[in-house]
Structures are given as structure tokens and as C-alpha cells.
mmCIF file of C-alpha atoms in Angstrom:
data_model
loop_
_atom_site.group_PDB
_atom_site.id
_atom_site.type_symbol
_atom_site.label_atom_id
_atom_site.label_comp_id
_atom_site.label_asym_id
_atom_site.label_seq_id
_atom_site.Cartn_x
_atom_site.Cartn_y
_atom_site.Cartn_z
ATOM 1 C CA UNK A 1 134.491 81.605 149.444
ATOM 2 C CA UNK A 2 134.184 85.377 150.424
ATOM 3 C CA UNK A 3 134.777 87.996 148.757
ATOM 4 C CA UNK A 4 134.635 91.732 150.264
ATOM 5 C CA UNK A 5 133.152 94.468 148.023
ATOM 6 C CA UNK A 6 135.097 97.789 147.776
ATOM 7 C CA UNK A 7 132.674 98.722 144.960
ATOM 8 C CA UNK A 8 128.592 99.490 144.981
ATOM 9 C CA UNK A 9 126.868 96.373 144.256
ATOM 10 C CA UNK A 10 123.501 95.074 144.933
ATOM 11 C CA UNK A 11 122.952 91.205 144.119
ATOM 12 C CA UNK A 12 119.287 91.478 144.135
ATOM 13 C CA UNK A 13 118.703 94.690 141.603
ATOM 14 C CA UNK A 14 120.941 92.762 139.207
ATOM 15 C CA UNK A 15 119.105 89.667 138.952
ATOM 16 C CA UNK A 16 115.617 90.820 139.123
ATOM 17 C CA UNK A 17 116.003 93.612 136.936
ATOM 18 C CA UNK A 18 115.119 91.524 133.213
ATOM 19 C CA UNK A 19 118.276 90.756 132.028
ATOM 20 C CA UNK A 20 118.678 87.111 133.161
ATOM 21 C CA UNK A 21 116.380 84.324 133.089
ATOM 22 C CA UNK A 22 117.684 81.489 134.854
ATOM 23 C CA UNK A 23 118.812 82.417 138.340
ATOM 24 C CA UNK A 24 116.702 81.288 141.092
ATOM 25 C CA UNK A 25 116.677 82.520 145.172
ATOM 26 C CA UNK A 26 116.160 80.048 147.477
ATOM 27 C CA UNK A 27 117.089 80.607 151.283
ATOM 28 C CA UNK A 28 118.688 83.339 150.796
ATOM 29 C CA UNK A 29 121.066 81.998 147.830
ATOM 30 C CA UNK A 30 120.831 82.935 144.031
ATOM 31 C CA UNK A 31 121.529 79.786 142.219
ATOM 32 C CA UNK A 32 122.233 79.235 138.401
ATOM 33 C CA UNK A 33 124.381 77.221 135.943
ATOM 34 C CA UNK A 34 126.490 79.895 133.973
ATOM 35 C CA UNK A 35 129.720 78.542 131.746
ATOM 36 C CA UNK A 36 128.185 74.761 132.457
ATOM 37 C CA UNK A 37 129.194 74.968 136.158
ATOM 38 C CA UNK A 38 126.314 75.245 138.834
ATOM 39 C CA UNK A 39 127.238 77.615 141.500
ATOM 40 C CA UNK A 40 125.691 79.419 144.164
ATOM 41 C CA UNK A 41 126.017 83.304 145.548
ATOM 42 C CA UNK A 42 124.694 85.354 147.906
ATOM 43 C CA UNK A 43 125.057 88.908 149.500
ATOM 44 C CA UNK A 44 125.065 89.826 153.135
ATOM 45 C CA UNK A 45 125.644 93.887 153.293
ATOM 46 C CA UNK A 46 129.698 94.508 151.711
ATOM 47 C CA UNK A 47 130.108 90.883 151.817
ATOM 48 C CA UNK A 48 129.608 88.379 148.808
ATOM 49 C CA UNK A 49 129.521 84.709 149.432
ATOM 50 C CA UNK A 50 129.871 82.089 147.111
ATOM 51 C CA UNK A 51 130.864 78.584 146.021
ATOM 52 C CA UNK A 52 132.093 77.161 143.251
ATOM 53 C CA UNK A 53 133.317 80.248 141.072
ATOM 54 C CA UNK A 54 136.300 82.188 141.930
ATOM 55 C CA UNK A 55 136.176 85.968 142.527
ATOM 56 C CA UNK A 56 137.589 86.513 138.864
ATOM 57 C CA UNK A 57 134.367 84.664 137.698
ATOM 58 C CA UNK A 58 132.534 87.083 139.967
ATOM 59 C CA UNK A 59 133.773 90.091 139.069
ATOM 60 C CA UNK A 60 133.463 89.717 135.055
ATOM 61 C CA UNK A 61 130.200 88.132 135.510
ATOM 62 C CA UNK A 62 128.726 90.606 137.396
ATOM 63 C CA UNK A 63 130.463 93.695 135.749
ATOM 64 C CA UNK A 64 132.145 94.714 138.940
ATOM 65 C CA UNK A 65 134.680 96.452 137.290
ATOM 66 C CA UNK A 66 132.456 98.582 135.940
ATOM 67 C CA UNK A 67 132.965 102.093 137.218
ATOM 68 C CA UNK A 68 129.881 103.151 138.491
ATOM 69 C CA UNK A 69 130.612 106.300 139.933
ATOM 70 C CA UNK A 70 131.654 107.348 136.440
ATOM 71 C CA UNK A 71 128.869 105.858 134.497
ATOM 72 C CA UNK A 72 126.203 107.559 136.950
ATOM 73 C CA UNK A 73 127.920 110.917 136.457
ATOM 74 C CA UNK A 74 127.368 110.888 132.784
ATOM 75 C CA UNK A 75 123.995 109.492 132.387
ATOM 76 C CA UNK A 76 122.875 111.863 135.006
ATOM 77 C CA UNK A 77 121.279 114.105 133.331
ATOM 78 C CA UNK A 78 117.935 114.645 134.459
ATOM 79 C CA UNK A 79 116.059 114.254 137.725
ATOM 80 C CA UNK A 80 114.130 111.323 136.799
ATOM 81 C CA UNK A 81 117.495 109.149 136.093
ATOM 82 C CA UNK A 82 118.736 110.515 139.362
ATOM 83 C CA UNK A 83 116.137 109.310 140.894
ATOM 84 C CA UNK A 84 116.420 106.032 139.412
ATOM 85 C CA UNK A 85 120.184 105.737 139.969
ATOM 86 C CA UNK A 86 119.604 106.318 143.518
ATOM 87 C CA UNK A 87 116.940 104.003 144.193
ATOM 88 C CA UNK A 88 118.613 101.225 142.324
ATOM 89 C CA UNK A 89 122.456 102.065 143.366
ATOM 90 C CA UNK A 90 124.513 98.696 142.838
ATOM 91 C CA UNK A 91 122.664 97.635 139.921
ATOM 92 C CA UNK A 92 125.012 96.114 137.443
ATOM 93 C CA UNK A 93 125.442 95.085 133.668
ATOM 94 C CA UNK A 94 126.094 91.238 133.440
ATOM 95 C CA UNK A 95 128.319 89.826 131.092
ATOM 96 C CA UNK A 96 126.423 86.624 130.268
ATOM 97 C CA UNK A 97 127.559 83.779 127.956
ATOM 98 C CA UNK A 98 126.491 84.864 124.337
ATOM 99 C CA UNK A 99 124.795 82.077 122.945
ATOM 100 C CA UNK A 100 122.911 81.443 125.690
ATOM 101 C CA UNK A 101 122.070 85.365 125.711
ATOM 102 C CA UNK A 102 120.876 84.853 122.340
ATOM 103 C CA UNK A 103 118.613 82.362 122.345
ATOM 104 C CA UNK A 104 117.302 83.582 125.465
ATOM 105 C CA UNK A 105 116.851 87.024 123.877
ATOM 106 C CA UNK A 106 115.142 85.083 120.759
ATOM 107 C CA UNK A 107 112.637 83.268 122.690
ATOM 108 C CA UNK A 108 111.787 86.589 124.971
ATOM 109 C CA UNK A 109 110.056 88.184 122.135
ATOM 110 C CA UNK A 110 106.598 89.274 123.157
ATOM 111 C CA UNK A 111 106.698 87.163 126.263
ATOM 112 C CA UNK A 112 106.994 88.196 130.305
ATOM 113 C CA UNK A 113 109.687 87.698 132.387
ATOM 114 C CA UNK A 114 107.952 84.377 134.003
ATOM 115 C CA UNK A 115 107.112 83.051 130.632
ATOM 116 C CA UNK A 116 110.757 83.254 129.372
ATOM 117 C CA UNK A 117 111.948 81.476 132.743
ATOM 118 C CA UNK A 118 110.202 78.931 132.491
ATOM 119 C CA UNK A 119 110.297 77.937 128.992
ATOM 120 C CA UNK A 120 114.329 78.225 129.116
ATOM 121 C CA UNK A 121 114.139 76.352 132.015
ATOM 122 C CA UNK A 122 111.988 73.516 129.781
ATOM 123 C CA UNK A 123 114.502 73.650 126.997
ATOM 124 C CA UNK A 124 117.167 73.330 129.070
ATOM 125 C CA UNK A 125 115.916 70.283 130.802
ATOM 126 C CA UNK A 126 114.669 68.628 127.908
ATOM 127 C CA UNK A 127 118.309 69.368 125.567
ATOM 128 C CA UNK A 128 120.335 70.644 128.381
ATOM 129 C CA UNK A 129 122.904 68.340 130.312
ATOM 130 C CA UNK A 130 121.983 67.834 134.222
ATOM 131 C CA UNK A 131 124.116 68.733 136.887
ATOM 132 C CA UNK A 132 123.490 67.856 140.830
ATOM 133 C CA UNK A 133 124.446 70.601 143.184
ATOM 134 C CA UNK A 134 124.122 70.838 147.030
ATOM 135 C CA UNK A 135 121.530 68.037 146.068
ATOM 136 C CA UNK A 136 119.589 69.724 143.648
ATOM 137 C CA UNK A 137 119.071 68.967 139.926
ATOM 138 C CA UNK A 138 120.089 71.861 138.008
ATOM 139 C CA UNK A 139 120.671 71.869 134.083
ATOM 140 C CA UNK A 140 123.114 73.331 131.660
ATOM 141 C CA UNK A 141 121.975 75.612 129.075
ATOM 142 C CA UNK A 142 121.680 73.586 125.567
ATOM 143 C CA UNK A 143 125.243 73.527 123.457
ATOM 144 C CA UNK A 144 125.033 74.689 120.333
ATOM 145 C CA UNK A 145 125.270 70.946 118.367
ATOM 146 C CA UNK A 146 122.237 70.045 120.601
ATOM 147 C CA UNK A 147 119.914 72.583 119.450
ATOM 148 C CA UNK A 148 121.064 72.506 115.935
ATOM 149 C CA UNK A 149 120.258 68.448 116.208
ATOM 150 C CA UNK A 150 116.813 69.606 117.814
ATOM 151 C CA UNK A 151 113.407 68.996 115.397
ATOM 152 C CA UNK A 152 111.315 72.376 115.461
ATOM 153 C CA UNK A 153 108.373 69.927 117.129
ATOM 154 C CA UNK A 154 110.571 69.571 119.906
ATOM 155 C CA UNK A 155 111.498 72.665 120.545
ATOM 156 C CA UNK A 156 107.666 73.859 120.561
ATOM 157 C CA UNK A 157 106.926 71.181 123.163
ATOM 158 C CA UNK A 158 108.928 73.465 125.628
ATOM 159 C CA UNK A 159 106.800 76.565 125.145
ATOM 160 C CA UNK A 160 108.172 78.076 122.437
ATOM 161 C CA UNK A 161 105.727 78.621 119.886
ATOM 162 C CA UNK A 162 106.792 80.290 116.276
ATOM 163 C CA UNK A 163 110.448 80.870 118.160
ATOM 164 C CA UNK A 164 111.100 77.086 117.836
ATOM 165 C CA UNK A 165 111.920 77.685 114.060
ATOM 166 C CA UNK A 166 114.361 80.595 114.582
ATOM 167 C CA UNK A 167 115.974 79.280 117.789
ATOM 168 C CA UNK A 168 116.302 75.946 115.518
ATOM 169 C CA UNK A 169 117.992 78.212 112.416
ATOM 170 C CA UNK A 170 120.033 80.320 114.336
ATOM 171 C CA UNK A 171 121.541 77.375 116.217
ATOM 172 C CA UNK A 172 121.918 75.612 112.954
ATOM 173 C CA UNK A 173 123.705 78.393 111.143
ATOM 174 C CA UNK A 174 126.378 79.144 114.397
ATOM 175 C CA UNK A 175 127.005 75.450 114.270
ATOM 176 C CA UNK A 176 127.284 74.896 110.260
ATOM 177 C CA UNK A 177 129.769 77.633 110.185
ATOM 178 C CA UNK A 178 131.517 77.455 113.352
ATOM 179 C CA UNK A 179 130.503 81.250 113.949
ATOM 180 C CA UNK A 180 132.268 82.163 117.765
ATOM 181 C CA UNK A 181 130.241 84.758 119.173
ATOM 182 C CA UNK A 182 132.841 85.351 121.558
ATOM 183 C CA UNK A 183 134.686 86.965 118.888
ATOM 184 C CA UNK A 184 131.681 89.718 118.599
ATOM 185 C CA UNK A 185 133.003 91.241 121.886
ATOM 186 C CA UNK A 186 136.390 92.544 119.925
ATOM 187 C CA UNK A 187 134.029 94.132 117.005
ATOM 188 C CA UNK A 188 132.548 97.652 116.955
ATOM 189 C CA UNK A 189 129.154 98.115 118.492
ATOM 190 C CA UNK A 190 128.063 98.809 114.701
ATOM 191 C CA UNK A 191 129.607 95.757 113.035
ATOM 192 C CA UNK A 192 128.290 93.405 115.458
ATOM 193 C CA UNK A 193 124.826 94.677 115.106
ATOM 194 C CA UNK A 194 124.677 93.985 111.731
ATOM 195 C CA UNK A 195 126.535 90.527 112.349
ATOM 196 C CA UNK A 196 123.557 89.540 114.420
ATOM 197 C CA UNK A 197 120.790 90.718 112.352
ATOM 198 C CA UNK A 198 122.080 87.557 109.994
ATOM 199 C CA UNK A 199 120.688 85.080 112.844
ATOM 200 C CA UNK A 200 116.901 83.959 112.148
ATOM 201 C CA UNK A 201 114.704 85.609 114.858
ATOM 202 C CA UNK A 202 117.365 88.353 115.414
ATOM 203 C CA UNK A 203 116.007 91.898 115.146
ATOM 204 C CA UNK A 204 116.631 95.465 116.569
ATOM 205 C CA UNK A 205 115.698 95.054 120.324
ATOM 206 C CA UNK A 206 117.266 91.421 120.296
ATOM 207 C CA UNK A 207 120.467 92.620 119.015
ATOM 208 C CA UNK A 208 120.462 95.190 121.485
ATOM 209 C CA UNK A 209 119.824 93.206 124.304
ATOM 210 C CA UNK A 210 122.384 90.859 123.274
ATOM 211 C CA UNK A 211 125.378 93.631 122.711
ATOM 212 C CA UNK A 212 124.420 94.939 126.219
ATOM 213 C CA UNK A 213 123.898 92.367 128.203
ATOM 214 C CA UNK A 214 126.675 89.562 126.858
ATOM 215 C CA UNK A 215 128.969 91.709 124.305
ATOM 216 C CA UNK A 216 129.805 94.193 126.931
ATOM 217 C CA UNK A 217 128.445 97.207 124.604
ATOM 218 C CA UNK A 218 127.248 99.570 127.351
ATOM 219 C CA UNK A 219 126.396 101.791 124.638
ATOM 220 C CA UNK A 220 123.651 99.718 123.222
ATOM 221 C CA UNK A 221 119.842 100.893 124.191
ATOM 222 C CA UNK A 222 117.146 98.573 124.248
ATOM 223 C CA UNK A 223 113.671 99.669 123.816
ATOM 224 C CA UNK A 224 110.508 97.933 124.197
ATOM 225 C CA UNK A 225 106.864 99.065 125.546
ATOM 226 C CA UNK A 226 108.737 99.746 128.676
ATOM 227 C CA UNK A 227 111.211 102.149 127.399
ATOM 228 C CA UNK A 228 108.782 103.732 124.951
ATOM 229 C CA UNK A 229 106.739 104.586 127.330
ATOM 230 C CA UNK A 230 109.204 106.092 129.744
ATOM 231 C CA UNK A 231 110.924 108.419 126.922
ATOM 232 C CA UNK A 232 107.113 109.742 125.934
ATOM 233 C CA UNK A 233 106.440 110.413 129.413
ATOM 234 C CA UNK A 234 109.505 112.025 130.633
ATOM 235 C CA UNK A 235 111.018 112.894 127.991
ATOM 236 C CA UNK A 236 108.715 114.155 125.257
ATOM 237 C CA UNK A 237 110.097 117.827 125.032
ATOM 238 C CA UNK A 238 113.463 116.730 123.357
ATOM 239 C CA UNK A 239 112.001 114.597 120.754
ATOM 240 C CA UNK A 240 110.305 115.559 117.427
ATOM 241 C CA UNK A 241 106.352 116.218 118.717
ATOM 242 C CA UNK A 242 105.434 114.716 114.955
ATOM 243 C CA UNK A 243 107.192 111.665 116.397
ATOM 244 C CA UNK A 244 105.823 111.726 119.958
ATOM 245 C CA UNK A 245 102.420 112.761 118.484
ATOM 246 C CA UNK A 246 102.709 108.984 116.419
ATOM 247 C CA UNK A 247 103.794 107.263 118.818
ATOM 248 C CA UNK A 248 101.324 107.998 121.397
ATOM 249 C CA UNK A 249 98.497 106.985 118.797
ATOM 250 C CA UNK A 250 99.664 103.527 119.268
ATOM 251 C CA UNK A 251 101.083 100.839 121.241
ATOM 252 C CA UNK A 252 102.967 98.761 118.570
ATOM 253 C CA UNK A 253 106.808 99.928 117.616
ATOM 254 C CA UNK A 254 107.666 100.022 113.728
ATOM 255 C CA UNK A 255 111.464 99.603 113.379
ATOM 256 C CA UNK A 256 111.799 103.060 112.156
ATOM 257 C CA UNK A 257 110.082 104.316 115.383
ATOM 258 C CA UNK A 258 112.752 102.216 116.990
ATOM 259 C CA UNK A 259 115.729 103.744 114.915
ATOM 260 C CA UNK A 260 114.703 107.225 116.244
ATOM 261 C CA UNK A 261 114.390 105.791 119.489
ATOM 262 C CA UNK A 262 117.292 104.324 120.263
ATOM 263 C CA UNK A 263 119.106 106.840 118.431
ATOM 264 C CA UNK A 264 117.741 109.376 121.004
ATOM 265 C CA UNK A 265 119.150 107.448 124.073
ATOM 266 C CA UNK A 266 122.639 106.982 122.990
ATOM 267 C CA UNK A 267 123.046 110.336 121.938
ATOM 268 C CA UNK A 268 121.744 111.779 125.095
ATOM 269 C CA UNK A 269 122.977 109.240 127.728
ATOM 270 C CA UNK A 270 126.079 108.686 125.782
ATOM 271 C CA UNK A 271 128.725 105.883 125.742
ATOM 272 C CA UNK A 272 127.113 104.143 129.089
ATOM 273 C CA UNK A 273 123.442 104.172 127.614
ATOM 274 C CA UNK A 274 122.750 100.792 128.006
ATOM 275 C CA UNK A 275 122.992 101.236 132.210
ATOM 276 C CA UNK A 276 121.048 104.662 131.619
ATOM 277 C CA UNK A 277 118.294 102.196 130.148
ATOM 278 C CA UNK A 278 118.291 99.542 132.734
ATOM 279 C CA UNK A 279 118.046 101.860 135.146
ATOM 280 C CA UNK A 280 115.041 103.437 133.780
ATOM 281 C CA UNK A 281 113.659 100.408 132.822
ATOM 282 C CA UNK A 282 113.811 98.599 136.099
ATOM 283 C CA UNK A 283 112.344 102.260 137.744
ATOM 284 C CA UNK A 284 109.566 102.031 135.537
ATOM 285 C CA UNK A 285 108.379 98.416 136.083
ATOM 286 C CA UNK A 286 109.022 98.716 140.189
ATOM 287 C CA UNK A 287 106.334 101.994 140.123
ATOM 288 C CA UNK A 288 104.239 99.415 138.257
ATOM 289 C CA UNK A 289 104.519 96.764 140.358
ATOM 290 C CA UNK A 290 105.816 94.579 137.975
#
């Protein structure tokens, strides 16, 4: 199926930019499993390509309704955003499945992009169901009842380490109380925070990640080293020099150095803060060849 784009959108920058884990290019195709169907996509100029979604799966999984031209115009407020949003133009929020945001978000903790690939891809294999497309083996992401069933041991044998026991709670409490995550999309940005803290393994930057990138809270604002870095280089003269002073004596980030943080974006990028941080994020890492 085809679809022509009337909209900016760049296929690559969205997948490569940290906020998925389980898409893989090959010949020119992303492939993944998203919603337990395997499909396929790829972008040639204003064209998309793809098989096995429809174009309504396309455009809510890929945030193409997303205005960009809006969003850029009010997180533009500096030059080195502009420069960002012009060197990444196209680059779009995702609306992944939530549970599998979640646990991806869980096991990501202190871990690079490659690591988290590949030990979702292990989990997923080993308590995931497998699905054959264009004669490849491809697996679904685990159900909820499959990692709640799952012993901790087995769970480390994929690479998770300490994360075995919270990805092993948190699946256990969703399934124990029937808790539907899809419901968080409906609930203030606020309200689902603190609904999420309640999951084992769950804390500020994982909530964050998880409102942004599968709640469809643009205002949320992520911060890691990454982002910590990038607000004490560039943007040092609008926060608190006691703070910046602190923070520069260290490379660790206490919660309350988080708070102020994160409070900083979203009040200066405003409602679309969460694409004012990917942005910058994804900026940062390409200058560092990461």
C-alpha cells in the first residue's frame, strides 16, 4: 500500500532517534511487530510504502497528525532549537503501545540504545509469540499474563539484570488488577504521572518517557545525561547558577535536580516540550556521534 505525505515526515529521524527499540532496517525496509501484527514500511521522498497496516495505523502510529508547523513555532525559541528543528525536520512523536513502552522504558535504565534492543529482542523471543513475515521470524512483544507468569531467573537470562524483578512486579500488578493503561491516555499529564510512579521500577525519567512517547503527553520532558548536559551548556543563563554551579560538579541526577529540570523545559518550551526535547536530544547525540 502507498500512501502520499502532504505533511513533513522523515521515517529515518523517527526511528533512530531513542524512542523505539525494536524496529529493524533491512534493504531499505523498517520492520517491527507493533499491536501483535508484523508489518513492514518504508519511505522513498513524499511517498510512504507499506504492508500490512492501513494508513490509519500509519498515521496514529507515527503522529502524523501532529502539527508540526505549529509545534516548531512555539518551541522555537532559541537558535540552538532552530537549528535542531531544521536539521531534523520530519522527526515525529510515536504513539507506541503502552505496556510495551513501559517495560521497555523499565529495562532502559542505565543501559544504551543497543543494549536495550537487544535484550527486548531476547525477552521477546524467549516469552513473546512468533510470527513469520516475508519469511522472516519476527516475535510479538510479551502479553501481560506471560510476563506476570515469568520467574525473575528467567527474565535475567535475557539480559536484564536487577530490572528482571521490577519488569516481573509491574507486570504482575497490571495483570492482578486488570489496570488498562490505555485508559492513562484520557487522564491529565499530572494524574497519570503519579499513576505510574505505583509500577515497581517506575521513576521520574521512566514516567516521562512513557507519557511522551505512548500516552500522547507532548508536554512531558525527559531528561537524562543527554538532556542535562544540553540545558547546562546552552542554556545555563536562565537557570539558578546555585543550581547549574551543582550540577556541573557532578554527573549523577538526584530527583530533585530532575524536578527543577524538567520543570525548566515545560515552562519554557511549553505545551509541545516533549518534541522540543527530542529534538535536542537527538541534536546532541548526532554532534557526538552517537
Amino acid at each position: 500500500m502507498r500512501m502520499r505525505l502532504t505533511v513533513p515526515f522523515d521515517l529515518d529521524f523517527t526511528l533512530c532517534c531513542g524512542q523505539v527499540f525494536r524496529w529493524r532496517k533491512m534493504g531499505g525496509w523498517w520492520y517491527s511487530v507493533v499491536s501483535d501484527r508484523a508489518f513492514k514500511i518504508r519511505q522513498r521522498g513524499a511517498e510512504l510504502e507499506f504492508e500490512d497496516v492501513n494508513e490509519t495505523f500509519v498515521r496514529d502510529y507515527f503522529g502524523l497528525n501532529d502539527d508540526l508547523a505549529v509545534i516548531s513555532c512555539c518551541v522555537n525559541k532559541d537558535p540552538y532549537i532552530a537549528t535542531a528543528l531544521r536539521k531534523f525536520e520530519g522527526l515525529r512523536i510515536v504513539r507506541q503501545n503502552p505496556w510495551e513502552c513501559l517495560i521497555g522504558f523499565i529495562c532502559a535504565t542505565y543501559k544504551s540504545i543497543a543494549a536495550i534492543e537487544l535484550m527486548l529482542a531476547k525477552m521477546s523471543q524467549k516469552f513473546g509469540e512468533r510470527v513469520v513475515f516475508d519469511g522472516m521470524d519476527f516475535y510479538r512483544f510479551p502479553s501481560v499474563e506471560r510476563l506476570a507468569a515469568a520467574s525473575e531467573n528467567g527474565l535475567r537470562e535475557c539480559g536484564l539484570g536487577y530490572r528482571a524483578k521490577y519488569v516481573q512486579a509491574t507486570a504482575k500488578k497490571i495483570h492482578q488488577e486488570n489496570i488498562d493503561l490505555e485508559a492513562f491516555r484520557q487522564m491529565p499529564y499530572g494524574e497519570v504521572k503519579k499513576r505510574l510512579f505505583e509500577f515497581s521500577g517506575v521513576g521520574l525519567k521512566v514516567a516521562d518517557c512513557v507519557l511522551l512517547f505512548s500516552l500522547g503527553k507532548l508536554e512531558a520532558f525527559p531528561v537524562d545525561v543527554w538532556v542535562k548536559r544540553i540545558l547546562l551548556n546552552h542554556y545555563a543563563n536562565q537557570l539558578p547558577q546555585a543550581l547549574v554551579k551543582k550540577l556541573a560538579s557532578h554527573d549523577s541526577l538526584s530527583n530533585g535536580e530532575y524536578e527543577k529540570l524538567n520543570a525548566f523545559g515545560r515552562g519554557y518550551f511549553g505545551v509541545y516540550a516533549g518534541y522540543a526535547q527530542e529534538y535536542l536530544y537527538h541534536y546532541e547525540r548526532s554532534l557526538k556521534g552517537k
